[in-house]
Coordinates of C-alpha atoms in Angstrom, one line a residue:
Chain A
X872 CA -10.7 161.7 182.8
X873 CA -11.6 160.7 179.4
X874 CA -9.1 158.8 177.1
X875 CA -6.3 160.7 175.4
X876 CA -8.5 161.3 172.5
X877 CA -11.8 162.4 173.7
X878 CA -13.3 161.7 170.4
X879 CA -16.6 163.2 169.8
X880 CA -17.8 163.5 173.3
X881 CA -18.6 167.1 172.9
X882 CA -20.7 166.3 170.0
X883 CA -22.5 163.6 171.6
X884 CA -23.3 165.7 174.6
X885 CA -24.1 168.7 172.4
X886 CA -26.5 166.6 170.3
X887 CA -28.2 165.3 173.5
X888 CA -28.3 168.8 175.1
X889 CA -29.7 170.4 171.9
X890 CA -32.3 167.8 171.4
X891 CA -33.5 167.8 174.7
X892 CA -33.3 171.5 175.1
X893 CA -35.4 171.9 171.9
X894 CA -37.9 169.3 173.2
X895 CA -38.4 171.2 176.2
X896 CA -38.8 174.6 174.8
X897 CA -40.9 173.8 171.9
X898 CA -42.8 170.5 172.4
X899 CA -43.6 170.3 176.1
X900 CA -45.7 173.4 176.6
X901 CA -47.9 172.2 173.6
X902 CA -48.0 168.7 175.0
X903 CA -48.7 169.7 178.4
X904 CA -51.6 171.8 177.3
X905 CA -53.0 169.3 175.0
X906 CA -52.2 166.0 176.6
X907 CA -50.7 165.4 180.0
X908 CA -48.0 167.1 182.3
X909 CA -46.3 163.9 182.8
X910 CA -44.5 164.4 179.5
X911 CA -41.9 166.8 180.8
X912 CA -41.4 164.9 184.0
X913 CA -40.6 161.5 182.0
X914 CA -38.4 163.4 179.5
X915 CA -36.6 165.2 182.2
X916 CA -36.0 162.0 184.0
X917 CA -34.7 160.2 181.1
X918 CA -32.6 163.3 180.1
X919 CA -30.9 163.4 183.5
X920 CA -30.3 159.7 183.5
X921 CA -28.7 159.8 179.9
X922 CA -26.3 162.6 180.9
X923 CA -25.5 160.9 184.2
X924 CA -24.6 157.7 182.6
X925 CA -22.9 159.2 179.6
X926 CA -20.6 161.3 182.0
X927 CA -19.8 158.1 183.9
X928 CA -19.0 156.2 180.8
X929 CA -16.7 158.9 179.9
X930 CA -15.1 159.5 183.2
X931 CA -14.8 156.3 184.6
X932 CA -11.8 154.2 184.4
X933 CA -12.6 151.3 182.0
X934 CA -10.4 148.9 183.9
X935 CA -6.9 150.0 182.9
X936 CA -4.1 147.7 184.1
X937 CA -1.2 149.6 185.2
X938 CA 2.0 148.6 183.4
X939 CA 4.4 146.3 184.9
X940 CA 7.1 147.4 187.2
X941 CA 10.7 147.0 186.1
X942 CA 11.3 144.2 188.4
X943 CA 8.1 142.5 187.4
X944 CA 9.2 142.9 183.6
X945 CA 12.5 141.5 184.4
X946 CA 11.3 138.5 186.2
X947 CA 8.9 137.6 183.3
X948 CA 11.6 138.1 180.8
X949 CA 13.7 135.5 182.8
X950 CA 10.9 133.1 182.7
X951 CA 10.4 133.4 178.9
X952 CA 12.7 131.3 176.9
X953 CA 14.7 133.6 174.8
X954 CA 15.6 131.9 171.5
X955 CA 18.2 134.5 170.7
X956 CA 16.1 136.0 167.9
X957 CA 18.1 138.9 166.2
X958 CA 14.9 140.7 164.7
X959 CA 14.0 144.1 166.0
X960 CA 11.0 142.5 168.0
X961 CA 11.2 139.3 169.3
X962 CA 8.6 136.7 168.4
X963 CA 5.1 137.2 169.9
X964 CA 5.0 135.4 173.4
X965 CA 2.1 133.5 174.3
X966 CA 1.1 131.6 177.5
X967 CA -1.7 129.1 177.3
X968 CA -4.1 128.5 180.1
X969 CA -7.2 126.4 180.5
X970 CA -10.3 128.0 181.6
X971 CA -13.4 125.9 181.8
X972 CA -12.0 123.3 179.5
X973 CA -11.2 126.0 176.7
X974 CA -7.7 126.7 175.9
X975 CA -7.1 130.4 176.2
X976 CA -4.0 132.0 174.8
X977 CA -2.5 135.0 176.9
X978 CA -0.5 137.3 174.9
X979 CA 2.4 139.4 176.1
X980 CA 2.0 143.1 175.7
X981 CA 5.3 144.7 174.7
X982 CA 4.2 148.0 175.9
X983 CA 2.9 147.2 179.3
X984 CA 5.4 144.4 179.8
X985 CA 3.3 141.7 181.2
X986 CA 1.2 138.7 179.9
X987 CA -2.4 140.1 179.5
X988 CA -5.1 138.3 181.6
X989 CA -7.8 136.8 179.9
X990 CA -10.2 139.0 177.9
X991 CA -7.7 141.9 178.2
X992 CA -6.8 144.1 175.2
X993 CA -4.3 146.8 174.5
X994 CA -6.2 149.9 173.4
X995 CA -3.8 151.7 170.9
X996 CA -5.9 154.9 171.2
X997 CA -5.5 155.0 174.9
X998 CA -2.1 153.2 175.0
X999 CA -3.3 150.9 177.7
X1000 CA -4.2 147.3 178.4
X1001 CA -8.1 147.4 179.4
X1002 CA -9.5 144.6 181.4
X1003 CA -12.6 142.9 179.6
X1004 CA -11.9 145.3 176.9
X1005 CA -15.1 145.8 174.7
X1006 CA -14.1 148.5 172.3
X1007 CA -12.9 152.1 172.3
X1008 CA -16.0 154.4 171.7
X1009 CA -15.3 157.8 170.2
X1010 CA -18.7 158.9 171.1
X1011 CA -17.9 158.7 174.8
X1012 CA -14.5 159.5 174.4
X1013 CA -13.2 156.5 176.3
X1014 CA -12.8 152.8 176.3
X1015 CA -15.4 150.6 177.4
X1016 CA -14.0 147.8 179.5
X1017 CA -14.8 146.0 182.7
X1018 CA -15.5 148.9 184.9
X1019 CA -17.6 151.1 182.8
X1020 CA -19.5 148.4 180.5
X1021 CA -22.3 148.6 182.9
X1022 CA -22.5 152.6 182.6
X1023 CA -22.3 152.2 178.9
X1024 CA -25.0 149.9 178.6
X1025 CA -27.3 151.8 180.8
X1026 CA -26.4 154.9 178.8
X1027 CA -27.3 153.4 175.2
X1028 CA -30.4 151.8 176.6
X1029 CA -31.6 154.9 178.3
X1030 CA -30.6 156.9 175.2
X1031 CA -32.8 154.5 173.1
X1032 CA -35.7 155.3 175.5
X1033 CA -35.1 158.9 175.5
X1034 CA -34.6 159.2 171.6
X1035 CA -37.7 157.1 171.1
X1036 CA -39.5 159.2 173.6
X1037 CA -38.8 162.4 171.9
X1038 CA -39.4 161.0 168.6
X1039 CA -42.9 159.7 169.7
X1040 CA -43.6 163.2 171.3
X1041 CA -42.4 165.2 168.4
X1042 CA -44.5 163.2 166.1
X1043 CA -47.6 163.5 168.3
X1044 CA -46.9 167.4 168.7
X1045 CA -46.7 167.8 165.1
X1046 CA -49.7 165.7 164.0
X1047 CA -51.8 167.4 166.7
X1048 CA -50.8 170.8 165.1
X1049 CA -51.6 169.8 161.7
X1050 CA -55.0 168.7 162.5
X1051 CA -58.0 170.5 161.2
X1052 CA -56.5 170.3 157.6
X1053 CA -53.6 173.0 158.5
X1054 CA -50.9 170.5 157.3
X1055 CA -47.6 169.4 158.3
X1056 CA -45.6 172.5 157.0
X1057 CA -47.8 174.8 158.9
X1058 CA -47.0 173.0 161.9
X1059 CA -43.4 172.8 161.2
X1060 CA -43.4 176.6 160.8
X1061 CA -45.1 176.9 164.1
X1062 CA -42.7 174.9 165.9
X1063 CA -39.4 174.8 163.8
X1064 CA -37.3 173.3 166.7
X1065 CA -39.3 170.1 166.4
X1066 CA -38.0 169.7 162.7
X1067 CA -34.4 169.8 164.1
X1068 CA -35.6 167.2 166.8
X1069 CA -37.4 165.1 164.2
X1070 CA -34.3 164.7 161.9
X1071 CA -31.8 164.1 164.7
X1072 CA -34.0 161.6 166.4
X1073 CA -35.0 159.8 163.3
X1074 CA -31.6 159.2 162.2
X1075 CA -30.4 158.1 165.7
X1076 CA -33.0 156.2 166.9
X1077 CA -32.5 153.2 164.7
X1078 CA -28.7 153.2 165.3
X1079 CA -28.8 153.5 169.0
X1080 CA -31.6 150.8 169.2
X1081 CA -29.9 148.6 167.0
X1082 CA -26.6 149.1 169.2
X1083 CA -28.7 148.4 172.4
X1084 CA -30.1 145.2 170.9
X1085 CA -26.5 144.2 169.9
X1086 CA -25.2 145.0 173.4
X1087 CA -28.3 143.2 175.1
X1088 CA -27.2 140.1 173.1
X1089 CA -23.8 140.5 174.3
X1090 CA -24.7 140.9 177.8
X1091 CA -26.9 138.0 177.6
X1092 CA -24.1 135.7 176.4
X1093 CA -21.2 137.4 178.4
X1094 CA -19.4 138.4 175.4
X1095 CA -17.6 141.5 174.6
X1096 CA -17.6 143.3 171.2
X1097 CA -14.0 142.6 170.7
X1098 CA -14.5 138.7 171.2
X1099 CA -17.7 138.9 168.9
X1100 CA -15.9 140.7 166.2
X1101 CA -12.8 138.2 166.2
X1102 CA -15.1 135.3 166.6
X1103 CA -13.2 134.0 169.5
X1104 CA -15.9 131.8 170.8
X1105 CA -18.1 131.1 167.8
X1106 CA -16.4 128.1 166.5
X1107 CA -15.4 129.4 163.3
X1108 CA -12.3 127.8 163.0
X1109 CA -14.3 124.5 163.0
X1110 CA -13.2 123.6 166.4
X1111 CA -15.7 123.0 169.3
X1112 CA -15.2 126.4 171.3
X1113 CA -17.7 127.7 173.8
X1114 CA -17.4 130.7 175.7
X1115 CA -15.6 129.8 178.8
X1116 CA -16.8 133.0 180.7
X1117 CA -20.5 132.3 180.1
X1118 CA -22.6 131.0 182.9
X1119 CA -24.9 129.4 180.3
X1120 CA -27.8 131.3 181.9
X1121 CA -29.2 134.5 180.3
X1122 CA -30.3 136.1 183.7
X1123 CA -27.0 134.9 185.5
X1124 CA -25.0 136.3 182.7
X1125 CA -26.9 139.7 182.7
X1126 CA -26.6 140.0 186.6
X1127 CA -22.9 139.2 186.5
X1128 CA -22.2 141.7 183.8
X1129 CA -24.2 144.4 185.0
X1130 CA -24.8 144.0 188.5
X1131 CA -21.7 142.3 189.7
X1132 CA -19.3 143.9 192.2
X1133 CA -17.7 147.0 191.2
X1134 CA -14.1 146.4 190.9
X1135 CA -11.8 149.3 192.0
X1136 CA -9.7 151.2 189.8
X1137 CA -6.2 149.8 189.6
X1138 CA -4.6 152.9 188.6
X1139 CA -6.1 155.2 191.4
X1140 CA -4.8 153.5 194.6
X1141 CA -3.1 156.5 196.1
X1142 CA -5.0 159.6 194.9
X1143 CA -3.2 162.8 195.7
X1144 CA 0.2 162.6 197.1
X1145 CA 2.7 165.3 198.0
X1146 CA 5.6 165.4 195.3
X1147 CA 8.5 165.3 197.8
X1148 CA 7.3 162.1 199.6
X1149 CA 9.0 158.8 199.0
X1150 CA 7.0 155.8 199.6
X1151 CA 8.1 152.2 199.8
X1152 CA 5.3 150.5 198.0
X1153 CA 4.7 152.6 195.0
X1154 CA 1.3 153.0 193.7
X1155 CA 0.4 151.3 190.5
X1156 CA 1.1 154.3 188.3
X1157 CA 1.9 157.3 190.3
X1158 CA 5.3 156.8 191.5
X1159 CA 7.4 159.4 193.3
X1160 CA 10.9 160.6 193.0
X1161 CA 13.4 159.5 195.3
X1162 CA 15.1 162.6 196.6
X1163 CA 18.4 160.7 197.0
X1164 CA 18.6 160.4 193.4
X1165 CA 17.8 163.8 192.1
X1166 CA 20.2 163.2 188.9
X1167 CA 18.1 160.4 187.5
X1168 CA 15.1 162.5 188.2
X1169 CA 16.5 165.2 186.0
X1170 CA 17.6 162.7 183.5
X1171 CA 13.9 161.6 183.3
X1172 CA 12.1 164.8 182.8
X1173 CA 12.4 164.6 179.1
X1174 CA 11.1 161.0 179.1
X1175 CA 8.3 162.3 181.2
X1176 CA 7.0 164.6 178.9
X1177 CA 7.0 161.8 176.3
X1178 CA 4.8 159.8 178.7
X1179 CA 2.3 162.5 179.5
X1180 CA -0.4 160.7 177.3
X1181 CA -0.2 157.6 179.3
X1182 CA -2.4 157.4 182.0
X1183 CA -0.4 154.4 183.5
X1184 CA 3.3 155.2 183.3
X1185 CA 5.9 152.5 183.3
X1186 CA 8.3 153.5 186.2
X1187 CA 11.1 152.1 184.3
X1188 CA 13.1 155.2 183.1
X1189 CA 14.9 153.2 180.5
X1190 CA 11.7 152.6 178.4
X1191 CA 10.8 156.2 178.4
X1192 CA 13.9 158.5 178.7
X1193 CA 15.7 159.5 175.4
X1194 CA 18.8 158.8 177.2
X1195 CA 17.8 155.2 178.0
X1196 CA 19.3 155.3 181.3
X1197 CA 18.4 152.3 183.4
X1198 CA 17.4 152.7 186.9
X1199 CA 19.4 150.7 189.2
X1200 CA 17.3 151.3 192.3
X1201 CA 13.9 149.6 191.8
X1202 CA 12.0 152.0 193.8
X1203 CA 13.1 155.0 192.4
X1204 CA 10.6 156.2 190.2
X1205 CA 9.8 159.6 188.9
X1206 CA 6.9 161.6 189.5
X1207 CA 5.8 162.9 186.0
X1208 CA 3.8 165.6 187.8
X1209 CA 0.3 165.7 188.3
X1210 CA -0.5 165.9 184.9
X1211 CA 0.4 162.4 184.0
X1212 CA -2.9 160.7 184.7
X1213 CA -4.6 162.7 182.1
X1214 CA -5.5 160.5 179.3
X1215 CA -7.4 157.3 179.2
X1216 CA -8.4 156.8 182.8
X1217 CA -11.7 157.7 184.5
X1218 CA -9.6 157.7 187.8
X1219 CA -11.9 159.9 190.1
X1220 CA -9.1 161.3 192.2
X1221 CA -7.0 162.2 189.2
X1222 CA -5.2 165.4 189.2
X1223 CA -5.8 168.6 187.5
X1224 CA -4.5 170.1 184.4
X1225 CA -5.8 168.0 181.9
X1226 CA -5.1 169.6 178.7
X1227 CA -1.6 168.0 178.0
X1228 CA -3.4 165.4 176.1
X1229 CA -1.7 166.9 172.9
X1230 CA 1.7 165.7 173.6
X1231 CA 4.4 164.7 171.2
X1232 CA 3.0 161.5 170.2
X1233 CA -0.1 162.8 168.9
X1234 CA 0.9 163.1 165.5
X1235 CA 2.3 159.7 165.5
X1236 CA -0.9 158.4 167.3
X1237 CA -3.0 160.0 164.3
X1238 CA -1.4 157.6 161.7
X1239 CA -1.7 154.9 164.0
X1240 CA -5.3 155.6 164.7
X1241 CA -6.1 155.8 161.0
X1242 CA -4.7 152.3 160.9
X1243 CA -6.4 151.1 163.8
X1244 CA -9.4 152.8 163.1
X1245 CA -11.2 149.7 162.1
X1246 CA -10.0 147.7 165.0
X1247 CA -11.1 150.4 167.4
X1248 CA -14.3 150.9 166.2
X1249 CA -17.1 152.7 168.0
X1250 CA -20.3 151.1 167.2
X1251 CA -20.6 148.8 164.3
X1252 CA -24.3 150.2 163.4
X1253 CA -23.1 153.7 163.3
X1254 CA -22.2 154.6 159.6
X1255 CA -19.7 157.2 160.8
X1256 CA -15.9 157.1 160.5
X1257 CA -14.4 155.7 163.5
X1258 CA -11.7 158.1 163.9
X1259 CA -13.7 161.4 163.7
X1260 CA -11.1 163.3 165.4
X1261 CA -9.2 163.4 162.3
X1262 CA -10.0 166.5 160.4
X1263 CA -9.5 165.3 156.8
X1264 CA -11.8 163.3 154.9
X1265 CA -9.2 160.9 153.8
X1266 CA -9.2 158.9 157.2
X1267 CA -12.9 158.7 157.3
X1268 CA -13.1 156.9 153.8
X1269 CA -10.2 154.8 154.9
X1270 CA -12.0 153.9 158.0
X1271 CA -15.1 153.1 156.3
X1272 CA -13.1 150.7 154.0
X1273 CA -11.3 149.1 156.9
X1274 CA -14.6 148.9 158.8
X1275 CA -16.1 147.0 155.8
X1276 CA -13.3 144.6 155.9
X1277 CA -13.6 143.9 159.6
X1278 CA -17.1 144.0 159.9
X1279 CA -18.2 142.3 156.9
X1280 CA -19.6 139.3 158.9
X1281 CA -21.7 141.9 160.9
X1282 CA -23.5 142.6 157.8
Chain B
X1438 CA 22.9 157.7 212.1
X1439 CA 23.3 154.0 212.8
X1440 CA 20.2 153.8 214.7
X1441 CA 17.9 155.5 212.2
X1442 CA 17.1 153.4 209.1
X1443 CA 15.1 155.1 206.3
X1444 CA 13.2 152.8 204.1
X1445 CA 15.4 153.7 201.4
X1446 CA 18.4 152.1 203.1
X1447 CA 16.5 148.8 203.4
X1448 CA 15.9 148.9 199.7
X1449 CA 19.2 149.2 198.3
X1450 CA 19.2 147.1 195.2
X1451 CA 22.2 145.2 196.2
X1452 CA 20.5 144.2 199.6
X1453 CA 17.1 142.9 198.3
X1454 CA 15.6 140.7 195.7
X1455 CA 12.0 140.2 194.7
X1456 CA 9.9 137.3 194.0
X1457 CA 6.7 137.6 192.3
X1458 CA 3.8 135.3 192.6
X1459 CA 1.9 135.6 189.3
X1460 CA -2.0 135.4 188.7
X1461 CA -3.6 132.1 188.3
X1462 CA -5.9 132.5 185.5
X1463 CA -7.2 128.7 185.6
X1464 CA -10.5 129.6 187.1
X1465 CA -11.2 132.6 184.8
X1466 CA -10.7 136.1 185.2
X1467 CA -11.2 136.1 188.9
X1468 CA -8.5 137.3 191.1
X1469 CA -6.4 134.4 192.2
X1470 CA -2.8 133.8 192.8
X1471 CA -0.5 130.8 192.2
X1472 CA -0.2 129.0 195.5
X1473 CA 3.2 127.2 194.4
X1474 CA 5.9 127.9 196.7
X1475 CA 8.9 130.0 195.0
X1476 CA 12.1 128.2 195.7
X1477 CA 13.9 131.6 196.6
X1478 CA 11.9 131.7 199.8
X1479 CA 12.8 128.1 200.8
X1480 CA 15.5 129.1 203.3
X1481 CA 13.3 132.0 204.8
X1482 CA 10.0 130.7 205.5
X1483 CA 7.8 127.6 205.8
X1484 CA 6.1 126.3 202.8
X1485 CA 2.8 125.8 204.5
X1486 CA 2.8 129.1 206.1
X1487 CA 3.3 130.9 202.7
X1488 CA 0.6 128.6 201.0
X1489 CA -1.8 129.6 203.7
X1490 CA -1.2 133.1 203.1
X1491 CA -1.8 133.0 199.6
X1492 CA -4.8 130.9 200.0
X1493 CA -6.3 133.4 202.5
X1494 CA -5.6 136.2 200.0
X1495 CA -7.4 134.1 197.2
X1496 CA -10.3 133.4 199.4
X1497 CA -10.6 137.2 200.4
X1498 CA -10.5 138.2 196.6
X1499 CA -13.2 135.4 196.0
X1500 CA -15.2 136.9 198.6
X1501 CA -14.8 140.6 197.2
X1502 CA -15.8 139.3 193.7
X1503 CA -18.6 136.9 194.8
X1504 CA -21.6 137.0 192.6
X1505 CA -24.5 136.7 195.1
X1506 CA -27.9 138.3 196.4
X1507 CA -26.0 141.1 198.1
X1508 CA -23.9 142.1 195.1
X1509 CA -26.8 142.1 193.0
X1510 CA -28.8 144.3 195.2
X1511 CA -26.0 146.7 195.4
X1512 CA -25.6 146.5 191.6
X1513 CA -29.5 147.2 191.1
X1514 CA -29.6 150.0 193.7
X1515 CA -26.7 151.6 192.1
X1516 CA -28.3 151.6 188.5
X1517 CA -31.3 152.9 189.9
X1518 CA -29.9 155.8 191.5
X1519 CA -27.7 156.3 188.1
X1520 CA -24.8 155.2 190.1
X1521 CA -24.5 158.1 192.2
X1522 CA -24.9 156.1 195.4
X1523 CA -21.2 155.2 194.8
X1524 CA -20.4 158.7 195.9
X1525 CA -21.7 158.3 199.3
X1526 CA -21.5 154.4 199.7
X1527 CA -18.4 152.2 199.8
X1528 CA -18.7 149.2 197.7
X1529 CA -18.4 145.6 198.9
X1530 CA -15.3 145.2 197.1
X1531 CA -13.6 148.2 198.5
X1532 CA -14.7 147.0 202.0
X1533 CA -12.9 143.7 201.2
X1534 CA -10.0 145.4 200.0
X1535 CA -9.5 147.2 203.2
X1536 CA -9.7 143.8 204.9
X1537 CA -7.2 142.4 202.6
X1538 CA -4.8 145.2 203.2
X1539 CA -5.3 144.8 207.2
X1540 CA -4.6 141.2 206.6
X1541 CA -1.4 141.7 204.7
X1542 CA -0.1 144.2 207.4
X1543 CA -0.8 141.9 210.0
X1544 CA 1.0 139.0 208.1
X1545 CA 4.0 141.2 207.6
X1546 CA 4.3 142.2 211.2
X1547 CA 3.8 138.8 212.6
X1548 CA 5.4 136.4 210.1
X1549 CA 7.3 138.1 207.2
X1550 CA 9.1 140.9 208.7
X1551 CA 10.9 138.8 211.3
X1552 CA 12.1 136.8 208.4
X1553 CA 13.3 139.6 206.5
X1554 CA 10.7 139.5 203.9
X1555 CA 8.0 141.9 202.9
X1556 CA 4.6 141.2 201.2
X1557 CA 3.3 143.9 199.0
X1558 CA -0.4 144.3 198.7
X1559 CA -1.3 143.1 195.1
X1560 CA -3.6 146.1 194.6
X1561 CA -0.2 148.4 194.8
X1562 CA 0.8 146.2 191.7
X1563 CA -2.5 146.6 189.9
X1564 CA -3.5 143.0 190.9
X1565 CA -0.9 141.3 188.7
X1566 CA 1.5 139.9 191.2
X1567 CA 2.0 139.5 194.9
X1568 CA 5.4 140.8 195.1
X1569 CA 7.7 139.6 198.0
X1570 CA 10.8 141.6 198.6
X1571 CA 13.7 139.6 200.2
X1572 CA 16.0 141.5 202.3
X1573 CA 19.7 140.5 202.8
X1574 CA 20.5 140.2 206.3
X1575 CA 23.7 142.5 206.0
X1576 CA 21.9 145.5 204.8
X1577 CA 19.6 145.7 207.9
X1578 CA 21.7 147.8 210.6
X1579 CA 24.0 149.3 208.1
X1580 CA 23.0 153.0 208.6
X1581 CA 24.4 155.1 205.8

């Protein structure tokens, strides 16, 4: 399903549906009569394509990495040298790896309890590590990462075409109507829907075209928005750094990003499972209760509620349960009930009852969201606040301010 | 009761330990695991055997993620059909994952289980690690 915060996905869908609807109702009949009947066909095809790719972007798992199992976390902790730091949070742990003669630092994720693979970033809105993290897009209500980047790119490109097509058709329609000295006002009065379309399309076509252009550049150089903004491979620090993931050929880069093999969802390995089954090899995130340890399960239910917003759950009770009771049996994991995989994943087989996204941490997340608004930006070319789900105006201006700081180099 | 062992019996924490083979990111973001032989497995299994298993796994993952004519064709076809083709068709990656699952099952049955070891399919661990469970001899056969 979509991320924990679905952002403005309903708004995006609404805008597309309304604009296209108005186009088919007001402009198509006139244009079919005066021009060609291909117009609604092309419009219809583009509309369907846009909606499908939007829904795919929103509902596909972006490449969420499930949290490490308790044993793994323990194993990694053992490997890391503990300097006996008494501060609340240990110093950031990094591991260096050489990829294509470039030194890449792998950071340890305290939430997911693992060293993040290269190009992976932790999205605070979704509260998950996402592979090849591009950005969190409120417009589609999901992170854009390895698995859904191609859908996202197809969506924005097809949306550019669709918006430009509608804009062109509406302009043609209005100019045809205004012919013979009748004037634009008359034309607008005859076809009021076209006025709405004109406004919407005029303001969106530039931003969407700009965004498509930006992402085309990213695809051609095999970069992510995250890397581009941070300037990871642009050599800003004066060192001779190049993108180690680029294949140095625009065509090959495009193919590998957009047409490469589709990796499977790592959080969806087992689909639906009956709640009373206890399996040895636990799935990445859906873990089941061990009936022999009912007491631990009861202890866990409080912690379970607190975890409802995470798409992938740490099986370790001690991280989630208020009682902080550590599990002795590594294979005992609670089944938080089917609602768990609500947020943040596009896992297809994921379970019903989604509405639990508004969980206790929502309020905490809001302030975190405002702070992180700049980091989890939607689209740099959009001049809208990045955390639109905040109702008050305060965060939006704050977000803009933050945006200005972070994106100054884009201007 | 002594004859029936549930899997839970075999997994008592006191009777098993786990070894994790981490991902090797030296070649980029492709799925690859370190072939270094963990010392905890020394008494149980041959180093060669283990390295061969991991290397085969690496090769299979490389095959799944290979960029080539076939994968591009699949990608383009998917794009043209607005990715709806994935509803009816299994991706190449998924096919190879099934192959990997069969290979691991096979390895477990033939080589690892007789030595009291168990390989966990990395996909069950989010492709982060190859988890090898070492069962202590005393727990097997102790029906509870």
